[in-house]
Coordinates of C-alpha atoms in Angstrom, one line a residue:
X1 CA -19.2 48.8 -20.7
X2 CA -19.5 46.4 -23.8
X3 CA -18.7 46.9 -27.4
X4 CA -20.4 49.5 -29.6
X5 CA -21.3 46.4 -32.5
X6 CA -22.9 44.5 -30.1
X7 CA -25.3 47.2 -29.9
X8 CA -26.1 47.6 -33.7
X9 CA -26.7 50.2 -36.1
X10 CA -28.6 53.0 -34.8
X11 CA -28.1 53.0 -30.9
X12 CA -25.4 55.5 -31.2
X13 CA -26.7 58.4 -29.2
X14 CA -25.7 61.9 -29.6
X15 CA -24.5 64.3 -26.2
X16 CA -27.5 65.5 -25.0
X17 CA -30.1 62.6 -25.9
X18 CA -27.5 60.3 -23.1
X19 CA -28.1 63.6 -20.9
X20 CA -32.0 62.8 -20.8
X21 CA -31.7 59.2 -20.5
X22 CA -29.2 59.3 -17.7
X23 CA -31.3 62.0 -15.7
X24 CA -34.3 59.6 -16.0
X25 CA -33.1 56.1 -15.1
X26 CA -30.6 58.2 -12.3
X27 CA -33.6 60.0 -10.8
X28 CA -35.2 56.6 -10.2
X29 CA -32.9 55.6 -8.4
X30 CA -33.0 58.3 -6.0
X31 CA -36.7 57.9 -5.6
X32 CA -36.3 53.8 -4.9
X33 CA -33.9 54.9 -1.7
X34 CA -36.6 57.1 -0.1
X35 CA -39.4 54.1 0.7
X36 CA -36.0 52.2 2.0
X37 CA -35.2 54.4 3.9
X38 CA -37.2 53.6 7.1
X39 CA -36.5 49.7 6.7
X40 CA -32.4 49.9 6.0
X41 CA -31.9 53.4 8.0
X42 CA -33.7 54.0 11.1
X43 CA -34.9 50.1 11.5
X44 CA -31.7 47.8 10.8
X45 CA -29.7 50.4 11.5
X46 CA -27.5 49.1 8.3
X47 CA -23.7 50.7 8.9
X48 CA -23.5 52.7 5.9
X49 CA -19.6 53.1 6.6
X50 CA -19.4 55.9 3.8
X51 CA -22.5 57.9 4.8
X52 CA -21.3 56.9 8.4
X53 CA -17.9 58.7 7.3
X54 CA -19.7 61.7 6.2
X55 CA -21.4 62.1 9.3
X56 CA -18.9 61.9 11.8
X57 CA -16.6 64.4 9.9
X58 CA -19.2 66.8 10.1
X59 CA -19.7 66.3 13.6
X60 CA -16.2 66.5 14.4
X61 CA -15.9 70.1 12.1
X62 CA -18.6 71.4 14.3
X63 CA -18.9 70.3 17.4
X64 CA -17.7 71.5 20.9
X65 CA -16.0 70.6 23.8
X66 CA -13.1 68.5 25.2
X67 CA -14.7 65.2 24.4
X68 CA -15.7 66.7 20.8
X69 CA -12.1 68.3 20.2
X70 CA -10.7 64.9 20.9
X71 CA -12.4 63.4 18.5
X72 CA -12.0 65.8 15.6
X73 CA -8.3 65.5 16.7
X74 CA -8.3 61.8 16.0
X75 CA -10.5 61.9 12.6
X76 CA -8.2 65.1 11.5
X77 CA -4.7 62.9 12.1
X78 CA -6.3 60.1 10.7
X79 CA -6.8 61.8 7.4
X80 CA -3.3 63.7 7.4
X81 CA -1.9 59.7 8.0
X82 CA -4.2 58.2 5.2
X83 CA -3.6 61.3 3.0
X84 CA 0.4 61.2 3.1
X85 CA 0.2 57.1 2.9
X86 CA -1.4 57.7 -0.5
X87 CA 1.0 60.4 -1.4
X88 CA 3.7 57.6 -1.2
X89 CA 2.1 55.1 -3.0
X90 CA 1.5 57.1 -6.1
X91 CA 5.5 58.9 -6.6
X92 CA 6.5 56.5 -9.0
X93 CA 10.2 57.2 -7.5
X94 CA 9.4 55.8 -3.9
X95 CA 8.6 53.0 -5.5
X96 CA 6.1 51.6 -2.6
X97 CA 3.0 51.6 -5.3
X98 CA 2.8 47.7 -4.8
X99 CA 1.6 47.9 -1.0
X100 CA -1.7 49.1 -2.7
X101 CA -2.3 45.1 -4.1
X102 CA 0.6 43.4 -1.7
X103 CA 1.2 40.2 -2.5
X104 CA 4.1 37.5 -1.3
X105 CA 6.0 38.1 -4.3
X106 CA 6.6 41.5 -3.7
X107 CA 8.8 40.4 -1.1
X108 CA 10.7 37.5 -3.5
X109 CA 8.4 34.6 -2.1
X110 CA 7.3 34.3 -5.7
X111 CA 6.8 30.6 -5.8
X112 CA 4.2 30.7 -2.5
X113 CA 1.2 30.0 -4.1
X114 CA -1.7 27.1 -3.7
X115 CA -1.5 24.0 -5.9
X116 CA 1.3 25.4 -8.4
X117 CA -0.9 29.4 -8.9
X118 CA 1.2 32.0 -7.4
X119 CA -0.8 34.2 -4.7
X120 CA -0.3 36.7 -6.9
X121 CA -1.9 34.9 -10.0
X122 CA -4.6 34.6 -7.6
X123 CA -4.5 38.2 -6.6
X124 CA -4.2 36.9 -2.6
X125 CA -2.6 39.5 -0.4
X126 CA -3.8 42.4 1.4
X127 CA -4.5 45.8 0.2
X128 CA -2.9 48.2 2.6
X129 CA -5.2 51.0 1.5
X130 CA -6.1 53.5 4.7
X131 CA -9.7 54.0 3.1
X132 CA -9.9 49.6 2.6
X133 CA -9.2 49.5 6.7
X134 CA -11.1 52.2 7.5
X135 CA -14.0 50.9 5.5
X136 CA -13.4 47.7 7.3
X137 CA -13.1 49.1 10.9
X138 CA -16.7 50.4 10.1
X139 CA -17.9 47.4 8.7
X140 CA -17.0 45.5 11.8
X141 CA -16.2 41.8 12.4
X142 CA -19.1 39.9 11.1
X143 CA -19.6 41.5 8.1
X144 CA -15.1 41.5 8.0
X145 CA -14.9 38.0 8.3
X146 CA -17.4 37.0 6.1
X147 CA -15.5 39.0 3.6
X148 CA -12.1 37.5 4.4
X149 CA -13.8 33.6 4.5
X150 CA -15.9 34.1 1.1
X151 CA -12.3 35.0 -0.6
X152 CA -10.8 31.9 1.2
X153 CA -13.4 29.5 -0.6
X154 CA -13.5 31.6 -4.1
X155 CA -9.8 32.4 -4.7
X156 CA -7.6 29.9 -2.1
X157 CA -10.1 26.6 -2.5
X158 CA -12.6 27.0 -6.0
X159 CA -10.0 28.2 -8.0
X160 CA -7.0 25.9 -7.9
X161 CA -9.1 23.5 -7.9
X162 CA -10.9 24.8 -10.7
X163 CA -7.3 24.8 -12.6
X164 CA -5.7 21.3 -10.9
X165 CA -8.9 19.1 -12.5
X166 CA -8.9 20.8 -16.0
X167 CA -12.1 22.6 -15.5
X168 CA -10.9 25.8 -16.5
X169 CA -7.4 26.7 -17.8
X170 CA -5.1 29.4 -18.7
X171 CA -1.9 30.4 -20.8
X172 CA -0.3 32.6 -18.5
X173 CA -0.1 33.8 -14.7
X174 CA -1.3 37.4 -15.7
X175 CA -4.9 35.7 -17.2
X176 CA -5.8 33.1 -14.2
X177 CA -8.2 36.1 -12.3
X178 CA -9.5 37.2 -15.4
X179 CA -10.3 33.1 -16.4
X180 CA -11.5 32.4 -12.9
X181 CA -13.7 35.3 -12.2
X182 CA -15.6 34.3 -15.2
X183 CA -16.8 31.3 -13.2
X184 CA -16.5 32.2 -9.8
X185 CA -18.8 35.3 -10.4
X186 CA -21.8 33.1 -10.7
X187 CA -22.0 31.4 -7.5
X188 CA -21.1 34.9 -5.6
X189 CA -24.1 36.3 -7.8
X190 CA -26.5 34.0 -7.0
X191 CA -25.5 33.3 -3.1
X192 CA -26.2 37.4 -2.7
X193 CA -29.0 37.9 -4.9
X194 CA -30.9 35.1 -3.4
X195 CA -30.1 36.1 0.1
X196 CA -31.2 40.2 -0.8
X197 CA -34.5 38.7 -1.9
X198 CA -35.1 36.1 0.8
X199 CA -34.5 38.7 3.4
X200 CA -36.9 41.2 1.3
X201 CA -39.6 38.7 1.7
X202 CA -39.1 38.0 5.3
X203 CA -40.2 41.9 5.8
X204 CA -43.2 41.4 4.0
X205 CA -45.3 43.0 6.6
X206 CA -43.1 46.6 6.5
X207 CA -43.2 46.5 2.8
X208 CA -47.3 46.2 2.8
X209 CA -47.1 48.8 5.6
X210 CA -45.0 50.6 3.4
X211 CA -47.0 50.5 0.2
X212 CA -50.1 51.0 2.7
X213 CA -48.8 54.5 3.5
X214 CA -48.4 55.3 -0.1
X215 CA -52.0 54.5 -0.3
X216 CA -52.8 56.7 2.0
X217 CA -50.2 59.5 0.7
X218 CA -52.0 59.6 -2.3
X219 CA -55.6 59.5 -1.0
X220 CA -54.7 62.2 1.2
X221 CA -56.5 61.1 4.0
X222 CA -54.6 62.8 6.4
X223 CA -53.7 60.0 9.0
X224 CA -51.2 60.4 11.6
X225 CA -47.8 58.8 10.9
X226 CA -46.1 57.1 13.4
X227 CA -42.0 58.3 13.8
X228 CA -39.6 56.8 14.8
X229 CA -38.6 58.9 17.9
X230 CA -34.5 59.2 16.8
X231 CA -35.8 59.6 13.1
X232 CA -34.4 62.7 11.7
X233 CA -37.4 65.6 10.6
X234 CA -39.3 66.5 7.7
X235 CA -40.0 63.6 5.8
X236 CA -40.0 64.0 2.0
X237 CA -44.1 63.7 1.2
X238 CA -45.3 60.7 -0.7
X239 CA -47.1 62.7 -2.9
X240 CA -43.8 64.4 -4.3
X241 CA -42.8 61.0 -4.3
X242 CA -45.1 59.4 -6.6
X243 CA -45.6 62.6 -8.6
X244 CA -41.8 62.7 -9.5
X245 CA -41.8 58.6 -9.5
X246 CA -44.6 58.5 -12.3
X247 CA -42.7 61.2 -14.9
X248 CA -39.4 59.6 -13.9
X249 CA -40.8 56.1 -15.1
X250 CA -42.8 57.5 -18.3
X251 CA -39.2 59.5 -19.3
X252 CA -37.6 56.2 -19.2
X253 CA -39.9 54.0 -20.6
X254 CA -40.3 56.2 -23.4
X255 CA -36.6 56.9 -24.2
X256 CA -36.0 52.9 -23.9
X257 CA -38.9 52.4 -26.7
X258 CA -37.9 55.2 -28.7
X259 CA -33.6 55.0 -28.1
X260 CA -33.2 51.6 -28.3
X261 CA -36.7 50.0 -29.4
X262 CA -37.4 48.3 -26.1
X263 CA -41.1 47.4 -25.8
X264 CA -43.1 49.7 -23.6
X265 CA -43.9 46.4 -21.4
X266 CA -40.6 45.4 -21.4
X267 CA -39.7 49.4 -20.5
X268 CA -42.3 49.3 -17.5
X269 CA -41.1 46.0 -16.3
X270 CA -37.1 46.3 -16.6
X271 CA -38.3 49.8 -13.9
X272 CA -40.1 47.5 -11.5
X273 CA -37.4 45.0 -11.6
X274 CA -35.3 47.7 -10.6
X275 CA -36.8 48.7 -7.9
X276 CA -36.3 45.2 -6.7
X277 CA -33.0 44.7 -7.0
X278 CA -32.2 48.4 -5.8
X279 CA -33.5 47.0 -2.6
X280 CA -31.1 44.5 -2.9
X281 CA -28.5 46.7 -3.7
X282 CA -28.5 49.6 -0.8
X283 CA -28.6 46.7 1.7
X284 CA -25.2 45.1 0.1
X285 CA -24.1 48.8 0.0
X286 CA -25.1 49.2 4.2
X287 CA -23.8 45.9 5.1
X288 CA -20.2 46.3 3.0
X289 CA -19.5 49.7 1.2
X290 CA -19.7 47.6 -2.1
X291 CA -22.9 48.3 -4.5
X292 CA -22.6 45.5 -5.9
X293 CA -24.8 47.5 -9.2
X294 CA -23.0 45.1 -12.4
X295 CA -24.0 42.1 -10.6
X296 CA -27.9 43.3 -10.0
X297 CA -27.6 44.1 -13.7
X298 CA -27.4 40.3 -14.3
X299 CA -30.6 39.3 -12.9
X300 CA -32.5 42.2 -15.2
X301 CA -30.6 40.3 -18.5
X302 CA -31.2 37.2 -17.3
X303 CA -34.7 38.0 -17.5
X304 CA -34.8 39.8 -20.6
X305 CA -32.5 36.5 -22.5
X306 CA -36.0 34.7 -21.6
X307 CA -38.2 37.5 -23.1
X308 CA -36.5 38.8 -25.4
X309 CA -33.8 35.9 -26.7
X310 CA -31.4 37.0 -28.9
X311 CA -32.0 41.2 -28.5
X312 CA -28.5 42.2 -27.3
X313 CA -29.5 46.1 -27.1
X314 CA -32.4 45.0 -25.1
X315 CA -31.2 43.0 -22.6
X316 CA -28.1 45.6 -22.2
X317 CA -30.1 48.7 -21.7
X318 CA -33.0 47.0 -19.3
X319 CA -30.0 45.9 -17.6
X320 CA -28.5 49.8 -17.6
X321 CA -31.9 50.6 -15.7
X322 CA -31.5 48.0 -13.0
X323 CA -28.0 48.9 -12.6
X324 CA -28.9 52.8 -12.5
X325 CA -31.3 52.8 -10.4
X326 CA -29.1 50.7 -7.9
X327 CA -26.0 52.7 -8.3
X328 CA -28.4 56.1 -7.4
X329 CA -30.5 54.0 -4.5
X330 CA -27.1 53.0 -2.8
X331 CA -25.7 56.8 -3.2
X332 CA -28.4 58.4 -1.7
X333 CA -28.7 55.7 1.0
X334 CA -25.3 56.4 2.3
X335 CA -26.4 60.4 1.9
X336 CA -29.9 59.1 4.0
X337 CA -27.6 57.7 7.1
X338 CA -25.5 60.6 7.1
X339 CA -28.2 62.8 7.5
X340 CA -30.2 60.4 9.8
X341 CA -27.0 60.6 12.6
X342 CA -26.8 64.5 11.6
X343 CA -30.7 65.0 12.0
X344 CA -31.0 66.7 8.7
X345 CA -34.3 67.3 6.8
X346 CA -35.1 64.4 4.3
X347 CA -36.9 66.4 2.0
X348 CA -34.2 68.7 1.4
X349 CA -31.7 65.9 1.2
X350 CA -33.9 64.4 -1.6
X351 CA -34.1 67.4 -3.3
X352 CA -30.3 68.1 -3.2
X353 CA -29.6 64.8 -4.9
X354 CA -32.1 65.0 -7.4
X355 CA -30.6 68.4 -7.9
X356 CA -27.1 67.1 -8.0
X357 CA -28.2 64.7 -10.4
X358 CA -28.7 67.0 -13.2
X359 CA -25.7 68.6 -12.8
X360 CA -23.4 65.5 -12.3
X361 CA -24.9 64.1 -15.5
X362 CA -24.1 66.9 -17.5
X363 CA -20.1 66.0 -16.8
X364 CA -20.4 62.5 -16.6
X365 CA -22.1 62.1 -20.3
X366 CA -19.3 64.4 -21.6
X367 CA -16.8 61.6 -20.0
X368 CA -18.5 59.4 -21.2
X369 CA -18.1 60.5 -24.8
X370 CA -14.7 61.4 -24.6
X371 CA -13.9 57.4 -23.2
X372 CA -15.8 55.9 -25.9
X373 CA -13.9 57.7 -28.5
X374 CA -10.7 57.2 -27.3
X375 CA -10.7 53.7 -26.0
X376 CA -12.2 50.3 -27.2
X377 CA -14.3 49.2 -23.6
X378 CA -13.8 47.0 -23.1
X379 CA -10.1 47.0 -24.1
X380 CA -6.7 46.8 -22.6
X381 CA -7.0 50.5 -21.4
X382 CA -10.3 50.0 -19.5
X383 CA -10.6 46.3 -18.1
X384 CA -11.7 45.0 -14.5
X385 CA -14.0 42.6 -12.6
X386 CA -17.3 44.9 -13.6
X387 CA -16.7 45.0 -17.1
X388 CA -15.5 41.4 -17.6
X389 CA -19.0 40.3 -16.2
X390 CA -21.5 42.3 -18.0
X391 CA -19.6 41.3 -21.5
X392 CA -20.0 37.3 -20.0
X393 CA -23.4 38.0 -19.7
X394 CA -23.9 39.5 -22.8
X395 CA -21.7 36.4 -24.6
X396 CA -24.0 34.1 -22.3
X397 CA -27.0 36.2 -23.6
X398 CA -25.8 35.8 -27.3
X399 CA -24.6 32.0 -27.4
X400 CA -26.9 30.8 -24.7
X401 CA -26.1 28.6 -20.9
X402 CA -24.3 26.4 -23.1
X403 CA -21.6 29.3 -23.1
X404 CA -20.8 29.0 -19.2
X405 CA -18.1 27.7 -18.3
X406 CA -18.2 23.9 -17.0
X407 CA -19.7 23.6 -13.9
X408 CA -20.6 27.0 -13.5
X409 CA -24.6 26.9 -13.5
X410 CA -24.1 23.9 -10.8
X411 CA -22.3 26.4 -8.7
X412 CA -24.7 29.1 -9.3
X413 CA -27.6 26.6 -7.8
X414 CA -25.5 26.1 -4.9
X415 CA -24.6 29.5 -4.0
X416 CA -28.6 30.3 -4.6
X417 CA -29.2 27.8 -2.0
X418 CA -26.8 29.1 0.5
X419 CA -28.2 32.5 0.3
X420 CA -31.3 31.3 0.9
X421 CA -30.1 28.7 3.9
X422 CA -27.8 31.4 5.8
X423 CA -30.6 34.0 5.7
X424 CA -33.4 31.7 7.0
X425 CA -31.1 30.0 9.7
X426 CA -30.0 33.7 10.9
X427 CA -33.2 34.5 11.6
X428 CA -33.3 31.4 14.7
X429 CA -32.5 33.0 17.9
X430 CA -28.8 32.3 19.2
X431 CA -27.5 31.0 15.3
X432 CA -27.7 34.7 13.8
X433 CA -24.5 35.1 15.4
X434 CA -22.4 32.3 14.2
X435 CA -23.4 32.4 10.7
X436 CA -21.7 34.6 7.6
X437 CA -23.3 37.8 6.1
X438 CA -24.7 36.2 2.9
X439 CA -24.1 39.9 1.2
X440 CA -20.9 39.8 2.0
X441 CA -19.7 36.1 0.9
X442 CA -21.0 36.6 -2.0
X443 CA -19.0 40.1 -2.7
X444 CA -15.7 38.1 -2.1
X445 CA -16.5 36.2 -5.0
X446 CA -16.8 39.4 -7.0
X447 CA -13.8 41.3 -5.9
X448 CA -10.0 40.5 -5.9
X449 CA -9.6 39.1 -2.7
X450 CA -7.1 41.6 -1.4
X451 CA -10.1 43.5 -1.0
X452 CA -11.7 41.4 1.1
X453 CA -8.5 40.3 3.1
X454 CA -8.2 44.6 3.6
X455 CA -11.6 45.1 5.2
X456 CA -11.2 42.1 7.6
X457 CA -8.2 43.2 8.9
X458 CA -9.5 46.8 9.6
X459 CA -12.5 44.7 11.4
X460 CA -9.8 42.9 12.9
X461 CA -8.7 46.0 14.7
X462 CA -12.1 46.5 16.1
X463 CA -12.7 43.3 17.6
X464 CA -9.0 43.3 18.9
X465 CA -9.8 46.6 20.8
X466 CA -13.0 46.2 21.6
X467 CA -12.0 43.6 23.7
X468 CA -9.5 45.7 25.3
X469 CA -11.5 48.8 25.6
X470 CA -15.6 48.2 23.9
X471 CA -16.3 51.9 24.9
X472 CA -13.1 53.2 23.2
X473 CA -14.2 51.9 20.2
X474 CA -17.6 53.1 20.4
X475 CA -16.4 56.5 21.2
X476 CA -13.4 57.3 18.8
X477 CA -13.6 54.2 16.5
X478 CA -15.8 56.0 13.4
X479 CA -13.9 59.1 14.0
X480 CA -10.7 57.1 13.1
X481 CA -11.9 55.2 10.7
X482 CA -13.8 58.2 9.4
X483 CA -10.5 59.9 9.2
X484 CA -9.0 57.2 6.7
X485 CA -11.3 57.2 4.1
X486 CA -11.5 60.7 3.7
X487 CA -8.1 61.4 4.0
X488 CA -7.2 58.7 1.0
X489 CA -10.1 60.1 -0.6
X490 CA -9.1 64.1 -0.9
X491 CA -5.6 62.7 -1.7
X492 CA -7.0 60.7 -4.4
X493 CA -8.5 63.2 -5.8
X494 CA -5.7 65.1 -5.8
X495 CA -3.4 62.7 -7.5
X496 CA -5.8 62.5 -10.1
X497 CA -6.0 66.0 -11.1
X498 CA -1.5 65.9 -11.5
X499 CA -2.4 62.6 -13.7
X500 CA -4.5 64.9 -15.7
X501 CA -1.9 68.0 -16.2
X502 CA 0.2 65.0 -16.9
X503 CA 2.8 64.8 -14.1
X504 CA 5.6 62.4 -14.8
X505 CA 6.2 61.4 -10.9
X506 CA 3.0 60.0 -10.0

C-alpha cells in the first residue's frame, strides 16, 4: 500500500504479530455491519448485487418446479456464457484480451479523442466484462446512469480541460489517468463522503432507536423487539455483540499503541471514526458493488494530519482501521442480504464470518509477506487507482494542502456541496427521481471510466426490457445477471491458478 521508509524504523512486523492485528481491526468490521443491518437490509432494501448474486444461485441450486427449473436454466447458461467469454479473453493466442478495457483505438480510430487526449489516454471505452454487466443489470438504471454521467464530467469534461488550460500536465499518453486521477479523486471523495454522512444524519431517529436497543441489550431488560415481518430469524444478540465489540476494540487499540505507537486516544478514536465511515461504506457497497474502502481511508488521515501533523505511521495505520473495518462491514453486508432473501439465521451468519476471518487471515498475511518482499508497492508491478491515492494522501499528509494539485481543494468544496445538495433535494417528494445517486457520481470519479460506462450499459438492458416486459425482468433478471458474475468469477479463478503453475497461453 505505500513504501516501507515512510513508515520508519521499527514498524516492520513479523508473520504472526500482522495475524493479530489483522484479526482485530477485521473482526470490527464484521461487528459494524450487524447494527446496519436492519437500516441498509430489511429497511432500504439496498441491492447488494453481489450478496443478491449469492442468493439467487442458491435458490436456483435448490429449488423446484417448472418456474424454478427455468430459472436455474437461465442463471446456469448465463455462467457457462460468462465463464467461456473469460476463457477467450485470457489465451494470449486469441488475442481478444483488449475487449476487457475496449477503447476506440482498438479498432484503429486512434486519433478519437476529446480536446487532442485519446479516449484511450483517458481510459473511455466500455469494459465488456460479463460480471461488469451483470453487476450493472443488478444495480439498475439510476444507480447505472449515475455511474455512466459522473465518468462523463470526471474523464470527457474535468480532465481535458484540466490539460487544455495548463492546470495539470503530462509527458506521455500512458501517464494522463495516472496525472488526472490525482485531482479528480478529490471531488469524487468529497461529493460521496458528504452525501454517506448527510444521509446518515437524516436517519437520526433509527440510529437513536438503534443505540436505544443496545441499551436495552445490555441492561437486559427483556423488552419485546419489534421484526420486521419478511426479516430473516434468529437475530445475533446484542450482548454477544458488545461483548465481542469491547475485546475487538481493546485488541486494536492496544496493538496500534504498542505496533506502531499510536496514542490510546488516538487508537479509541481512529475505531469510532470507523464505524462511521463503515456506515458509509456498506451503503456505497449496496447502492454500486464498489467499497469504496481507500477512499473512506482518507477522511481517517485527514483527521489524524490535524492531530497528529507530521506522524506518517500514524495517520497510515488509523487509516488501515477505517479502511478495515469498511472492507469487512461491506463483506458481510453483501453475506447479510444473501441471507436476508435466503431466510438464513443471522447469528450463525455472524459467527461464520468471524470464523472465516481467522482463517482467511492466516493466508492473506502470508501474501502479504511474500508481496512485500518481492515487489516495491507501490511500484511498476503493483500500481492502480487505490494505491495511487493513499500514497497522495500520505505525500499531502507529509508536505501539507499546499501539495494538491491546483485547483483541487476548490473542487473538493464543490463536490462536498453537491453530496450534500443531491441528498437533501432527493429527499422532496417527486425530485428523488430525477436526481443522480450521489454514491455513485462520486465512484466514477474514482474508477476508470470503462467501469462505469460497463455497469450503465448492463442497466441499460434492464430499463430497455423492462419496458418491454417489467415482470420478465423481475422474474429472470437476477437469475441472469446472477449467472454472469459467477460465471466470470469461477473462471477467474481458474485462470488464476494456470497463471500460478505458470502457463504460457494465458
Amino acid at each position: 500500500m505505500f513504501r516501507r521508509a515512510e513508515l520508519g524504523p521499527g514498524h516492520e512486523l513479523t508473520y504472526f504479530q500482522l495475524v493479530i492485528w489483522a484479526i482485530g481491526v477485521a473482526f470490527l468490521g464484521v461487528l459494524f455491519a450487524v447494527p446496519l443491518r436492519k437500516q441498509m437490509v430489511v429497511r432500504e432494501k439496498l441491492r447488494y448485487p453481489t450478496g443478491t448474486a449469492a442468493a439467487e444461485t442458491i435458490k436456483a441450486m435448490y429449488a423446484s418446479g417448472a418456474e424454478a427449473l427455468k430459472k436455474a436454466k437461465l442463471l446456469f447458461y448465463a455462467a457457462a456464457i460468462a465463464a467461456v467469454v473469460k476463457l477467450i479473453y485470457s489465451v494470449k493466442p486469441i488475442g481478444l484480451s483488449f475487449l476487457e478495457d475496449f477503447s476506440f483505438d482498438d479498432i484503429g480510430l486512434i486519433s478519437w479523442g476529446i480536446l487532442g487526449i485519446s479516449f484511450a489516454a483517458l481510459r473511455i471505452g466500455i469494459n465488456l466484462s460479463p460480471m461488469m454487466l451483470g453487476a450493472g443489470i443488478l444495480v439498475g438504471p439510476k444507480v447505472g446512469w449515475s455511474l455512466a454521467g459522473g465518468a462523463v464530467i470526471a474523464w470527457g469534461i474535468i480532465t481535458p480541460l484540466l490539460f487544455k488550460f495548463g492546470i495539470i500536465d503530462f509527458t506521455t499518453d500512458h501517464a494522463v489517468y495516472k496525472t488526472a486521477f490525482r485531482w479528480v479523486l478529490w471531488p469524487g471523495v468529497a461529493c460521496m463522503v458528504t452525501a454517506g454522512f448527510t444521509s446518515l444524519a437524516l436517519q437520526y431517529k433509527v440510529i437513536g432507536h438503534t443505540f436505544a436497543s443496545f441499551k436495552k441489550a445490555m441492561g437486559n431488560k427483556g423488552e419485546k423487539q419489534v421484526h420486521d415481518p419478511d426479516d430473516a430469524p434468529d437475530p445475533f444478540p446484542m450482548g454477544w455483540w458488545a461483548i465481542l465489540l469491547v475485546v475487538a476494540c481493546a485488541i486494536t487499540v492496544t496493538l496500534a499503541h504498542i505496533y506502531f505507537d499510536i496514542a490510546i486516544w488516538m487508537g479509541i478514536l481512529a475505531v469510532v471514526l470507523s464505524f462511521l465511515i463503515a456506515s458509509i461504506a456498506v451503503r456505497a457497497t449496496g447502492e454500486t458493488d464498489i467499497n469504496p474502502v481507500g477512499a473512506m481511508g482518507k477522511i481517517t488521515q485527514v483527521v489524524y494530519g490535524a492531530l497528529d501533523p507530521g506522524k506518517i505511521p500514524t495517520n497510515l495505520m488509523a487509516a488501515g482501521i477505517t479502511a478495515a473495518g469498511a472492507s469487512q462491514a461491506g463483506d458481510l453486508m453483501h453475506d447479510l442480504k444473501a441471507g436476508y432473501m435466503l431466510k438464513v439465521s443471522i447469528r450463525k451468519q455472524v459467527i461464520t464470518q468471524l470464523i472465516g476471518v481467522v482463517a482467511g487471515v492466516f493466508t492473506a498475511a502470508a501474501v502479504y509477506r511474500l508481496l512485500t518482499a518481492a515487489y516495491e508497492i507501490p511500484g511498476d508491478s503493483f500500481t492502480g487507482p487505490a494505491v495511487i491515492a493513499w500514497h497522495a494522501m500520505a505525500e499531502l499528509l507529509a508536505k501539507g494542502v499546499a501539495s494538491l494539485p491546483d485547483g483541487a481543494l476548490t473542487a473538493a468544496w464543490v463536490g462536498a456541496i453537491a453530496g450534500v445538495a443531491i441528498t437533501l433535494l432527493g429527499r422532496i417528494k417527486g425530485v428523488g427521481k430525477w436526481l443522480p445517486s450521489p454514491v455513485a457520481l462520486g465512484i466514477a470519479f474514482m474508477v476508470p471510466a470503462y467501469y462505469s460506462f460497463s455497469m450503465w450499459l448492463g442497466a441499460l438492458i434492464t430499463q430497455w426490457y423492462n419496458k418491454k416486459d417489467p415482470e420478465a425482468v423481475d422474474r429472470y433478471g437476477a437469475s441472469m445477471a446472477s449467472g454472469l458474475i459467477a460465471g466470470e468469477g469461477l473462471m477467474m479463478v481458474v485462470v488464476a491458478v494456470l497463471l500460478i503453475l505458470g502457463v504460457s497461453w494465458v
